Amino acid sequence: MTKQLTLHTHATAAGAVIELAGELDHNTAPDVRAALPDLELRVGQQLVLDLAGLTFCDSSGITVLIAARNHALAAGGTIALAAVPDRVSRIFRIVGLEHVFPTHPTAQDAEAAWPPTTG
């Protein structure tokens, strides 16, 4: 039985932050995917996925993280992951995604590392 996934979004100067808590799996991944088009993400901003509260992530969850990356890139932005649980980091290393997603210890660290565009 799948536990509930909670999804909270908020905006920072760097861009949108999605906080996920619970299980990201085939039952809950569509909720995350459905939230992506509603995010305000301007060119040069970054989308941060804060995974601090994530308790489980299956292949459907990994797929929706890739969809979030594609969404950010299509908007002319970037993506960063924050507080990635060890079990998810391990999966990323196994499938080679550690080179695709920049990671930070916290969402605040991701925002601090964000280089705003000048112009």
Tab-separated table of C-alpha atoms in Angstrom:
chain	number	residue	atom	x	y	z
A	1	MET	CA	0.000	0.000	0.000
A	2	THR	CA	1.351	3.397	-1.019
A	3	LYS	CA	1.692	6.079	1.599
A	4	GLN	CA	0.598	9.574	0.806
A	5	LEU	CA	2.985	11.927	-0.949
A	6	THR	CA	2.844	15.569	-0.012
A	7	LEU	CA	4.004	18.190	-2.427
A	8	HIS	CA	4.570	21.814	-1.476
A	9	THR	CA	5.843	24.476	-3.823
A	10	HIS	CA	7.192	27.924	-3.156
A	11	ALA	CA	9.162	30.523	-5.040
A	12	THR	CA	12.563	31.961	-4.223
A	13	ALA	CA	14.722	34.486	-6.039
A	14	ALA	CA	16.469	31.526	-7.678
A	15	GLY	CA	13.219	29.934	-8.894
A	16	ALA	CA	10.648	27.380	-7.854
A	17	VAL	CA	11.159	24.843	-5.078
A	18	ILE	CA	9.160	21.620	-4.840
A	19	GLU	CA	9.306	19.883	-1.468
A	20	LEU	CA	8.396	16.206	-1.619
A	21	ALA	CA	7.617	14.069	1.415
A	22	GLY	CA	6.478	10.463	1.468
A	23	GLU	CA	6.647	7.866	-1.266
A	24	LEU	CA	7.351	8.809	-4.868
A	25	ASP	CA	6.153	5.822	-6.861
A	26	HIS	CA	3.863	4.788	-9.707
A	27	ASN	CA	0.809	5.944	-7.722
A	28	THR	CA	2.137	9.363	-6.726
A	29	ALA	CA	4.502	10.321	-9.573
A	30	PRO	CA	1.596	11.600	-11.722
A	31	ASP	CA	0.832	14.194	-9.022
A	32	VAL	CA	4.355	15.588	-9.302
A	33	ARG	CA	4.231	15.533	-13.100
A	34	ALA	CA	0.879	17.364	-13.035
A	35	ALA	CA	2.345	20.128	-10.851
A	36	LEU	CA	5.179	20.946	-13.278
A	37	PRO	CA	3.227	23.060	-15.825
A	38	ASP	CA	1.937	25.325	-13.033
A	39	LEU	CA	5.414	26.279	-11.838
A	40	GLU	CA	6.650	29.743	-12.646
A	41	LEU	CA	10.175	29.302	-13.913
A	42	ARG	CA	11.828	32.036	-15.940
A	43	VAL	CA	14.867	31.788	-18.179
A	44	GLY	CA	17.994	31.463	-16.063
A	45	GLN	CA	16.194	30.334	-12.921
A	46	GLN	CA	16.504	26.924	-11.334
A	47	LEU	CA	13.968	24.396	-10.194
A	48	VAL	CA	14.935	22.823	-6.885
A	49	LEU	CA	13.463	19.499	-5.835
A	50	ASP	CA	13.825	19.183	-2.072
A	51	LEU	CA	13.791	15.463	-1.305
A	52	ALA	CA	14.451	15.707	2.451
A	53	GLY	CA	11.106	14.093	3.299
A	54	LEU	CA	11.227	11.388	0.640
A	55	THR	CA	10.912	7.922	2.169
A	56	PHE	CA	10.767	5.844	-1.031
A	57	CYS	CA	11.426	6.318	-4.749
A	58	ASP	CA	10.893	3.719	-7.459
A	59	SER	CA	11.560	3.865	-11.194
A	60	SER	CA	8.386	5.918	-11.741
A	61	GLY	CA	9.741	8.440	-9.269
A	62	ILE	CA	13.075	8.581	-11.072
A	63	THR	CA	11.187	9.096	-14.331
A	64	VAL	CA	9.266	12.055	-12.911
A	65	LEU	CA	12.506	13.596	-11.632
A	66	ILE	CA	13.826	13.374	-15.193
A	67	ALA	CA	10.552	14.936	-16.424
A	68	ALA	CA	11.096	17.808	-13.958
A	69	ARG	CA	14.605	18.274	-15.353
A	70	ASN	CA	13.231	18.349	-18.893
A	71	HIS	CA	10.597	20.895	-17.811
A	72	ALA	CA	13.250	23.165	-16.281
A	73	LEU	CA	15.478	22.928	-19.348
A	74	ALA	CA	12.548	23.630	-21.696
A	75	ALA	CA	11.828	26.797	-19.699
A	76	GLY	CA	15.439	27.909	-20.136
A	77	GLY	CA	16.329	27.093	-16.559
A	78	THR	CA	18.271	24.506	-14.658
A	79	ILE	CA	17.489	21.952	-11.989
A	80	ALA	CA	19.066	21.008	-8.682
A	81	LEU	CA	18.202	18.363	-6.136
A	82	ALA	CA	18.447	19.009	-2.412
A	83	ALA	CA	18.712	16.666	0.558
A	84	VAL	CA	18.770	13.537	-1.596
A	85	PRO	CA	18.292	10.473	0.613
A	86	ASP	CA	21.135	7.939	0.530
A	87	ARG	CA	18.981	5.235	-1.062
A	88	VAL	CA	18.080	7.583	-3.940
A	89	SER	CA	21.707	8.715	-4.336
A	90	ARG	CA	22.691	5.076	-4.621
A	91	ILE	CA	20.163	4.502	-7.424
A	92	PHE	CA	21.426	7.618	-9.207
A	93	ARG	CA	24.991	6.311	-9.051
A	94	ILE	CA	23.965	2.885	-10.345
A	95	VAL	CA	22.142	4.277	-13.377
A	96	GLY	CA	24.548	7.168	-14.001
A	97	LEU	CA	22.225	10.041	-13.093
A	98	GLU	CA	24.591	11.597	-10.546
A	99	HIS	CA	26.110	13.510	-13.475
A	100	VAL	CA	22.704	14.730	-14.661
A	101	PHE	CA	21.415	16.250	-11.417
A	102	PRO	CA	23.452	18.726	-9.381
A	103	THR	CA	22.829	18.014	-5.704
A	104	HIS	CA	23.064	20.108	-2.554
A	105	PRO	CA	22.678	19.291	1.145
A	106	THR	CA	19.666	21.631	1.500
A	107	ALA	CA	17.353	23.718	-0.660
A	108	GLN	CA	18.966	26.816	0.853
A	109	ASP	CA	22.380	25.577	-0.294
A	110	ALA	CA	20.980	25.050	-3.792
A	111	GLU	CA	19.658	28.605	-3.838
A	112	ALA	CA	22.975	29.978	-2.562
A	113	ALA	CA	24.832	28.104	-5.321
A	114	TRP	CA	22.508	29.429	-8.029
A	115	PRO	CA	24.308	31.883	-10.290
A	116	PRO	CA	21.774	34.540	-11.294
A	117	THR	CA	21.971	35.693	-14.868
A	118	THR	CA	23.214	39.169	-15.474
A	119	GLY	CA	22.062	41.364	-18.216
